[in-house]
Structure formats: C-alpha cells, structure tokens
PDB file of N, CA and C in Angstrom:
ATOM      1  N   MET P   1      11.890 124.899  49.568  1.00  0.00           N
ATOM      2  CA  MET P   1      12.087 125.948  48.582  1.00  0.00           C
ATOM      3  C   MET P   1      10.982 125.833  47.536  1.00  0.00           C
ATOM      4  N   SER P   2      10.370 126.943  47.212  1.00  0.00           N
ATOM      5  CA  SER P   2       9.315 126.939  46.206  1.00  0.00           C
ATOM      6  C   SER P   2       9.922 126.819  44.810  1.00  0.00           C
ATOM      7  N   LEU P   3       9.084 126.439  43.868  1.00  0.00           N
ATOM      8  CA  LEU P   3       9.545 126.320  42.490  1.00  0.00           C
ATOM      9  C   LEU P   3      10.006 127.675  41.966  1.00  0.00           C
ATOM     10  N   ASN P   4       9.286 128.737  42.314  1.00  0.00           N
ATOM     11  CA  ASN P   4       9.682 130.078  41.863  1.00  0.00           C
ATOM     12  C   ASN P   4      11.037 130.482  42.437  1.00  0.00           C
ATOM     13  N   ALA P   5      11.259 130.163  43.696  1.00  0.00           N
ATOM     14  CA  ALA P   5      12.550 130.491  44.315  1.00  0.00           C
ATOM     15  C   ALA P   5      13.671 129.685  43.676  1.00  0.00           C
ATOM     16  N   ALA P   6      13.408 128.421  43.396  1.00  0.00           N
ATOM     17  CA  ALA P   6      14.423 127.578  42.749  1.00  0.00           C
ATOM     18  C   ALA P   6      14.718 128.086  41.345  1.00  0.00           C
ATOM     19  N   TRP P   7      13.654 128.488  40.614  1.00  0.00           N
ATOM     20  CA  TRP P   7      13.840 129.025  39.266  1.00  0.00           C
ATOM     21  C   TRP P   7      14.715 130.273  39.314  1.00  0.00           C
ATOM     22  N   THR P   8      14.399 131.166  40.241  1.00  0.00           N
ATOM     23  CA  THR P   8      15.157 132.412  40.370  1.00  0.00           C
ATOM     24  C   THR P   8      16.613 132.130  40.715  1.00  0.00           C
ATOM     25  N   GLU P   9      16.835 131.222  41.646  1.00  0.00           N
ATOM     26  CA  GLU P   9      18.203 130.890  42.048  1.00  0.00           C
ATOM     27  C   GLU P   9      18.992 130.293  40.882  1.00  0.00           C
ATOM     28  N   LEU P  10      18.381 129.376  40.146  1.00  0.00           N
ATOM     29  CA  LEU P  10      19.061 128.771  38.996  1.00  0.00           C
ATOM     30  C   LEU P  10      19.306 129.801  37.902  1.00  0.00           C
ATOM     31  N   ASN P  11      18.333 130.647  37.637  1.00  0.00           N
ATOM     32  CA  ASN P  11      18.488 131.673  36.608  1.00  0.00           C
ATOM     33  C   ASN P  11      19.614 132.649  36.954  1.00  0.00           C
ATOM     34  N   GLU P  12      19.678 133.067  38.206  1.00  0.00           N
ATOM     35  CA  GLU P  12      20.752 133.976  38.636  1.00  0.00           C
ATOM     36  C   GLU P  12      22.116 133.288  38.544  1.00  0.00           C
ATOM     37  N   ALA P  13      22.177 132.024  38.908  1.00  0.00           N
ATOM     38  CA  ALA P  13      23.438 131.281  38.810  1.00  0.00           C
ATOM     39  C   ALA P  13      23.866 131.148  37.354  1.00  0.00           C
ATOM     40  N   LEU P  14      22.916 130.914  36.459  1.00  0.00           N
ATOM     41  CA  LEU P  14      23.233 130.814  35.036  1.00  0.00           C
ATOM     42  C   LEU P  14      23.736 132.147  34.495  1.00  0.00           C
ATOM     43  N   LYS P  15      23.118 133.237  34.900  1.00  0.00           N
ATOM     44  CA  LYS P  15      23.589 134.565  34.486  1.00  0.00           C
ATOM     45  C   LYS P  15      25.019 134.805  34.962  1.00  0.00           C
ATOM     46  N   ALA P  16      25.299 134.455  36.211  1.00  0.00           N
ATOM     47  CA  ALA P  16      26.646 134.639  36.763  1.00  0.00           C
ATOM     48  C   ALA P  16      27.652 133.772  36.022  1.00  0.00           C
ATOM     49  N   LEU P  17      27.273 132.542  35.728  1.00  0.00           N
ATOM     50  CA  LEU P  17      28.157 131.646  34.976  1.00  0.00           C
ATOM     51  C   LEU P  17      28.472 132.220  33.609  1.00  0.00           C
ATOM     52  N   ARG P  18      27.460 132.706  32.912  1.00  0.00           N
ATOM     53  CA  ARG P  18      27.672 133.281  31.577  1.00  0.00           C
ATOM     54  C   ARG P  18      28.583 134.508  31.640  1.00  0.00           C
ATOM     55  N   LEU P  19      28.377 135.356  32.634  1.00  0.00           N
ATOM     56  CA  LEU P  19      29.228 136.543  32.771  1.00  0.00           C
ATOM     57  C   LEU P  19      30.680 136.159  33.022  1.00  0.00           C
ATOM     58  N   ARG P  20      30.887 135.192  33.891  1.00  0.00           N
ATOM     59  CA  ARG P  20      32.259 134.761  34.190  1.00  0.00           C
ATOM     60  C   ARG P  20      32.897 134.091  32.985  1.00  0.00           C
ATOM     61  N   TRP P  21      32.110 133.304  32.258  1.00  0.00           N
ATOM     62  CA  TRP P  21      32.651 132.643  31.069  1.00  0.00           C
ATOM     63  C   TRP P  21      33.044 133.687  30.025  1.00  0.00           C
ATOM     64  N   GLU P  22      32.201 134.682  29.821  1.00  0.00           N
ATOM     65  CA  GLU P  22      32.524 135.753  28.874  1.00  0.00           C
ATOM     66  C   GLU P  22      33.768 136.516  29.307  1.00  0.00           C
ATOM     67  N   ALA P  23      33.944 136.696  30.602  1.00  0.00           N
ATOM     68  CA  ALA P  23      35.103 137.440  31.107  1.00  0.00           C
ATOM     69  C   ALA P  23      36.407 136.684  30.894  1.00  0.00           C
ATOM     70  N   VAL P  24      36.366 135.365  30.981  1.00  0.00           N
ATOM     71  CA  VAL P  24      37.595 134.578  30.879  1.00  0.00           C
ATOM     72  C   VAL P  24      37.970 134.282  29.421  1.00  0.00           C
ATOM     73  N   GLN P  25      37.028 134.311  28.525  1.00  0.00           N
ATOM     74  CA  GLN P  25      37.290 133.930  27.135  1.00  0.00           C
ATOM     75  C   GLN P  25      38.401 134.723  26.446  1.00  0.00           C
ATOM     76  N   PRO P  26      38.453 136.043  26.575  1.00  0.00           N
ATOM     77  CA  PRO P  26      39.513 136.769  25.857  1.00  0.00           C
ATOM     78  C   PRO P  26      40.933 136.371  26.275  1.00  0.00           C
ATOM     79  N   ASP P  27      41.092 135.947  27.521  1.00  0.00           N
ATOM     80  CA  ASP P  27      42.425 135.606  28.020  1.00  0.00           C
ATOM     81  C   ASP P  27      42.741 134.121  27.925  1.00  0.00           C
ATOM     82  N   TRP P  28      41.782 133.323  27.570  1.00  0.00           N
ATOM     83  CA  TRP P  28      41.993 131.871  27.541  1.00  0.00           C
ATOM     84  C   TRP P  28      41.616 131.353  26.156  1.00  0.00           C
ATOM     85  N   GLN P  29      42.579 131.347  25.269  1.00  0.00           N
ATOM     86  CA  GLN P  29      42.358 130.928  23.890  1.00  0.00           C
ATOM     87  C   GLN P  29      43.314 129.796  23.540  1.00  0.00           C
ATOM     88  N   ASP P  30      42.919 128.585  23.866  1.00  0.00           N
ATOM     89  CA  ASP P  30      43.736 127.438  23.485  1.00  0.00           C
ATOM     90  C   ASP P  30      42.857 126.198  23.380  1.00  0.00           C
ATOM     91  N   ALA P  31      43.489 125.090  23.060  1.00  0.00           N
ATOM     92  CA  ALA P  31      42.746 123.843  22.874  1.00  0.00           C
ATOM     93  C   ALA P  31      42.092 123.364  24.170  1.00  0.00           C
ATOM     94  N   VAL P  32      42.722 123.639  25.303  1.00  0.00           N
ATOM     95  CA  VAL P  32      42.149 123.227  26.587  1.00  0.00           C
ATOM     96  C   VAL P  32      40.828 123.957  26.828  1.00  0.00           C
ATOM     97  N   ARG P  33      40.805 125.251  26.536  1.00  0.00           N
ATOM     98  CA  ARG P  33      39.568 126.022  26.684  1.00  0.00           C
ATOM     99  C   ARG P  33      38.494 125.476  25.759  1.00  0.00           C
ATOM    100  N   ASP P  34      38.881 125.175  24.534  1.00  0.00           N
ATOM    101  CA  ASP P  34      37.912 124.633  23.583  1.00  0.00           C
ATOM    102  C   ASP P  34      37.308 123.325  24.083  1.00  0.00           C
ATOM    103  N   ARG P  35      38.154 122.451  24.619  1.00  0.00           N
ATOM    104  CA  ARG P  35      37.661 121.176  25.164  1.00  0.00           C
ATOM    105  C   ARG P  35      36.775 121.415  26.387  1.00  0.00           C
ATOM    106  N   PHE P  36      37.212 122.336  27.257  1.00  0.00           N
ATOM    107  CA  PHE P  36      36.412 122.648  28.446  1.00  0.00           C
ATOM    108  C   PHE P  36      35.037 123.168  28.035  1.00  0.00           C
ATOM    109  N   GLU P  37      35.033 124.066  27.063  1.00  0.00           N
ATOM    110  CA  GLU P  37      33.769 124.631  26.601  1.00  0.00           C
ATOM    111  C   GLU P  37      32.860 123.533  26.046  1.00  0.00           C
ATOM    112  N   LYS P  38      33.425 122.674  25.209  1.00  0.00           N
ATOM    113  CA  LYS P  38      32.645 121.621  24.561  1.00  0.00           C
ATOM    114  C   LYS P  38      32.155 120.565  25.548  1.00  0.00           C
ATOM    115  N   HIS P  39      33.008 120.154  26.463  1.00  0.00           N
ATOM    116  CA  HIS P  39      32.690 119.022  27.337  1.00  0.00           C
ATOM    117  C   HIS P  39      32.089 119.412  28.688  1.00  0.00           C
ATOM    118  N   HIS P  40      32.243 120.662  29.095  1.00  0.00           N
ATOM    119  CA  HIS P  40      31.756 121.058  30.419  1.00  0.00           C
ATOM    120  C   HIS P  40      30.803 122.254  30.367  1.00  0.00           C
ATOM    121  N   TYR P  41      31.284 123.369  29.800  1.00  0.00           N
ATOM    122  CA  TYR P  41      30.470 124.586  29.835  1.00  0.00           C
ATOM    123  C   TYR P  41      29.177 124.437  29.026  1.00  0.00           C
ATOM    124  N   GLU P  42      29.283 124.053  27.765  1.00  0.00           N
ATOM    125  CA  GLU P  42      28.094 123.961  26.916  1.00  0.00           C
ATOM    126  C   GLU P  42      27.060 122.961  27.446  1.00  0.00           C
ATOM    127  N   PRO P  43      27.480 121.757  27.878  1.00  0.00           N
ATOM    128  CA  PRO P  43      26.473 120.845  28.446  1.00  0.00           C
ATOM    129  C   PRO P  43      25.824 121.397  29.719  1.00  0.00           C
ATOM    130  N   LEU P  44      26.616 122.033  30.567  1.00  0.00           N
ATOM    131  CA  LEU P  44      26.062 122.596  31.799  1.00  0.00           C
ATOM    132  C   LEU P  44      25.063 123.699  31.491  1.00  0.00           C
ATOM    133  N   GLU P  45      25.420 124.571  30.576  1.00  0.00           N
ATOM    134  CA  GLU P  45      24.515 125.657  30.199  1.00  0.00           C
ATOM    135  C   GLU P  45      23.225 125.091  29.601  1.00  0.00           C
ATOM    136  N   ALA P  46      23.346 124.116  28.722  1.00  0.00           N
ATOM    137  CA  ALA P  46      22.164 123.507  28.102  1.00  0.00           C
ATOM    138  C   ALA P  46      21.270 122.837  29.144  1.00  0.00           C
ATOM    139  N   GLN P  47      21.869 122.165  30.109  1.00  0.00           N
ATOM    140  CA  GLN P  47      21.083 121.514  31.158  1.00  0.00           C
ATOM    141  C   GLN P  47      20.374 122.544  32.031  1.00  0.00           C
ATOM    142  N   ALA P  48      21.045 123.638  32.326  1.00  0.00           N
ATOM    143  CA  ALA P  48      20.424 124.686  33.142  1.00  0.00           C
ATOM    144  C   ALA P  48      19.251 125.317  32.398  1.00  0.00           C
ATOM    145  N   VAL P  49      19.433 125.599  31.117  1.00  0.00           N
ATOM    146  CA  VAL P  49      18.350 126.180  30.317  1.00  0.00           C
ATOM    147  C   VAL P  49      17.180 125.200  30.225  1.00  0.00           C
ATOM    148  N   ALA P  50      17.477 123.925  30.022  1.00  0.00           N
ATOM    149  CA  ALA P  50      16.415 122.913  29.960  1.00  0.00           C
ATOM    150  C   ALA P  50      15.666 122.823  31.287  1.00  0.00           C
ATOM    151  N   ALA P  51      16.381 122.909  32.380  1.00  0.00           N
ATOM    152  CA  ALA P  51      15.739 122.864  33.697  1.00  0.00           C
ATOM    153  C   ALA P  51      14.832 124.075  33.896  1.00  0.00           C
ATOM    154  N   LEU P  52      15.290 125.249  33.480  1.00  0.00           N
ATOM    155  CA  LEU P  52      14.462 126.455  33.598  1.00  0.00           C
ATOM    156  C   LEU P  52      13.184 126.314  32.771  1.00  0.00           C
ATOM    157  N   ARG P  53      13.314 125.787  31.568  1.00  0.00           N
ATOM    158  CA  ARG P  53      12.130 125.594  30.714  1.00  0.00           C
ATOM    159  C   ARG P  53      11.166 124.583  31.330  1.00  0.00           C
ATOM    160  N   ALA P  54      11.716 123.516  31.889  1.00  0.00           N
ATOM    161  CA  ALA P  54      10.869 122.511  32.540  1.00  0.00           C
ATOM    162  C   ALA P  54      10.136 123.119  33.731  1.00  0.00           C
ATOM    163  N   MET P  55      10.834 123.950  34.492  1.00  0.00           N
ATOM    164  CA  MET P  55      10.196 124.619  35.631  1.00  0.00           C
ATOM    165  C   MET P  55       9.085 125.543  35.152  1.00  0.00           C
ATOM    166  N   ASP P  56       9.315 126.223  34.034  1.00  0.00           N
ATOM    167  CA  ASP P  56       8.279 127.095  33.471  1.00  0.00           C
ATOM    168  C   ASP P  56       7.033 126.294  33.102  1.00  0.00           C
ATOM    169  N   ARG P  57       7.231 125.101  32.535  1.00  0.00           N
ATOM    170  CA  ARG P  57       6.090 124.259  32.163  1.00  0.00           C
ATOM    171  C   ARG P  57       5.409 123.655  33.391  1.00  0.00           C
ATOM    172  N   LEU P  58       6.192 123.352  34.405  1.00  0.00           N
ATOM    173  CA  LEU P  58       5.658 122.707  35.602  1.00  0.00           C
ATOM    174  C   LEU P  58       4.898 123.673  36.510  1.00  0.00           C
ATOM    175  N   SER P  59       5.286 124.912  36.524  1.00  0.00           N
ATOM    176  CA  SER P  59       4.700 125.888  37.446  1.00  0.00           C
ATOM    177  C   SER P  59       3.176 125.967  37.363  1.00  0.00           C
ATOM    178  N   PRO P  60       2.587 126.152  36.174  1.00  0.00           N
ATOM    179  CA  PRO P  60       1.121 126.245  36.150  1.00  0.00           C
ATOM    180  C   PRO P  60       0.434 124.940  36.567  1.00  0.00           C
ATOM    181  N   ILE P  61       1.079 123.817  36.316  1.00  0.00           N
ATOM    182  CA  ILE P  61       0.514 122.529  36.721  1.00  0.00           C
ATOM    183  C   ILE P  61       0.475 122.435  38.243  1.00  0.00           C
ATOM    184  N   LEU P  62       1.564 122.834  38.885  1.00  0.00           N
ATOM    185  CA  LEU P  62       1.607 122.803  40.350  1.00  0.00           C
ATOM    186  C   LEU P  62       0.624 123.787  40.965  1.00  0.00           C
ATOM    187  N   ILE P  63       0.509 124.953  40.370  1.00  0.00           N
ATOM    188  CA  ILE P  63      -0.445 125.954  40.871  1.00  0.00           C
ATOM    189  C   ILE P  63      -1.865 125.401  40.785  1.00  0.00           C
ATOM    190  N   ARG P  64      -2.185 124.788  39.650  1.00  0.00           N
ATOM    191  CA  ARG P  64      -3.517 124.208  39.466  1.00  0.00           C
ATOM    192  C   ARG P  64      -3.757 123.071  40.468  1.00  0.00           C
ATOM    193  N   ALA P  65      -2.755 122.228  40.687  1.00  0.00           N
ATOM    194  CA  ALA P  65      -2.890 121.122  41.642  1.00  0.00           C
ATOM    195  C   ALA P  65      -3.094 121.647  43.062  1.00  0.00           C
ATOM    196  N   GLN P  66      -2.335 122.677  43.436  1.00  0.00           N
ATOM    197  CA  GLN P  66      -2.509 123.260  44.772  1.00  0.00           C
ATOM    198  C   GLN P  66      -3.908 123.841  44.929  1.00  0.00           C
ATOM    199  N   ARG P  67      -4.368 124.519  43.897  1.00  0.00           N
ATOM    200  CA  ARG P  67      -5.702 125.122  43.946  1.00  0.00           C
ATOM    201  C   ARG P  67      -6.769 124.026  44.039  1.00  0.00           C
ATOM    202  N   ASP P  68      -6.623 122.984  43.243  1.00  0.00           N
ATOM    203  CA  ASP P  68      -7.592 121.884  43.267  1.00  0.00           C
ATOM    204  C   ASP P  68      -7.606 121.180  44.617  1.00  0.00           C
ATOM    205  N   CYS P  69      -6.444 120.973  45.193  1.00  0.00           N
ATOM    206  CA  CYS P  69      -6.368 120.290  46.493  1.00  0.00           C
ATOM    207  C   CYS P  69      -6.938 121.154  47.615  1.00  0.00           C
ATOM    208  N   SER P  70      -6.736 122.445  47.533  1.00  0.00           N
ATOM    209  CA  SER P  70      -7.219 123.321  48.608  1.00  0.00           C
ATOM    210  C   SER P  70      -8.730 123.510  48.544  1.00  0.00           C
ATOM    211  N   THR P  71      -9.335 123.353  47.387  1.00  0.00           N
ATOM    212  CA  THR P  71     -10.784 123.516  47.278  1.00  0.00           C
ATOM    213  C   THR P  71     -11.533 122.250  47.650  1.00  0.00           C
ATOM    214  N   HIS P  72     -10.822 121.145  47.821  1.00  0.00           N
ATOM    215  CA  HIS P  72     -11.471 119.880  48.170  1.00  0.00           C
ATOM    216  C   HIS P  72     -11.318 119.529  49.644  1.00  0.00           C
ATOM    217  N   ASP P  73     -10.951 120.477  50.467  1.00  0.00           N
ATOM    218  CA  ASP P  73     -10.797 120.208  51.913  1.00  0.00           C
ATOM    219  C   ASP P  73     -12.117 120.078  52.603  1.00  0.00           C
TER     220      ASP P  73
END
C-alpha cells in the first residue's frame, strides 16, 4: 500500500468515526459516555490526526528518496 493510499484510508476512517460519534452524542449523555470520550475517543482521534500529519511530512521525503534512487541506477 502506498503512503497516499494509506493516508486516504486513514482520513476516510477518521471522517466516518467523527460522523458516527456526532450521531451518537445526542442520545448518549451520561458519565459513561464522558469517560469513553476522554479515555478512548479523544486519544484515538488525536493519534489518527498525528499519524496523518506525520504522513504529510514523510511524503515529500519518500518522493525525494525514490527520485534519488531511480536516478542512480
């Protein structure tokens, strides 16, 4: 899987997660939801966003490395 494909897949999964979380929030208002949000949803969302940002930073480096390696054949 290419980095671009992985980025797209993760980004789409994050969008779907956010939509589902927004859909469930109006009907789930209690301490359990608050704990779930704090201990599971928020860390997962933050990790996904961090991974997307890391992929954004890594992409030009990989492109440059591929280009450099292909010109030295």
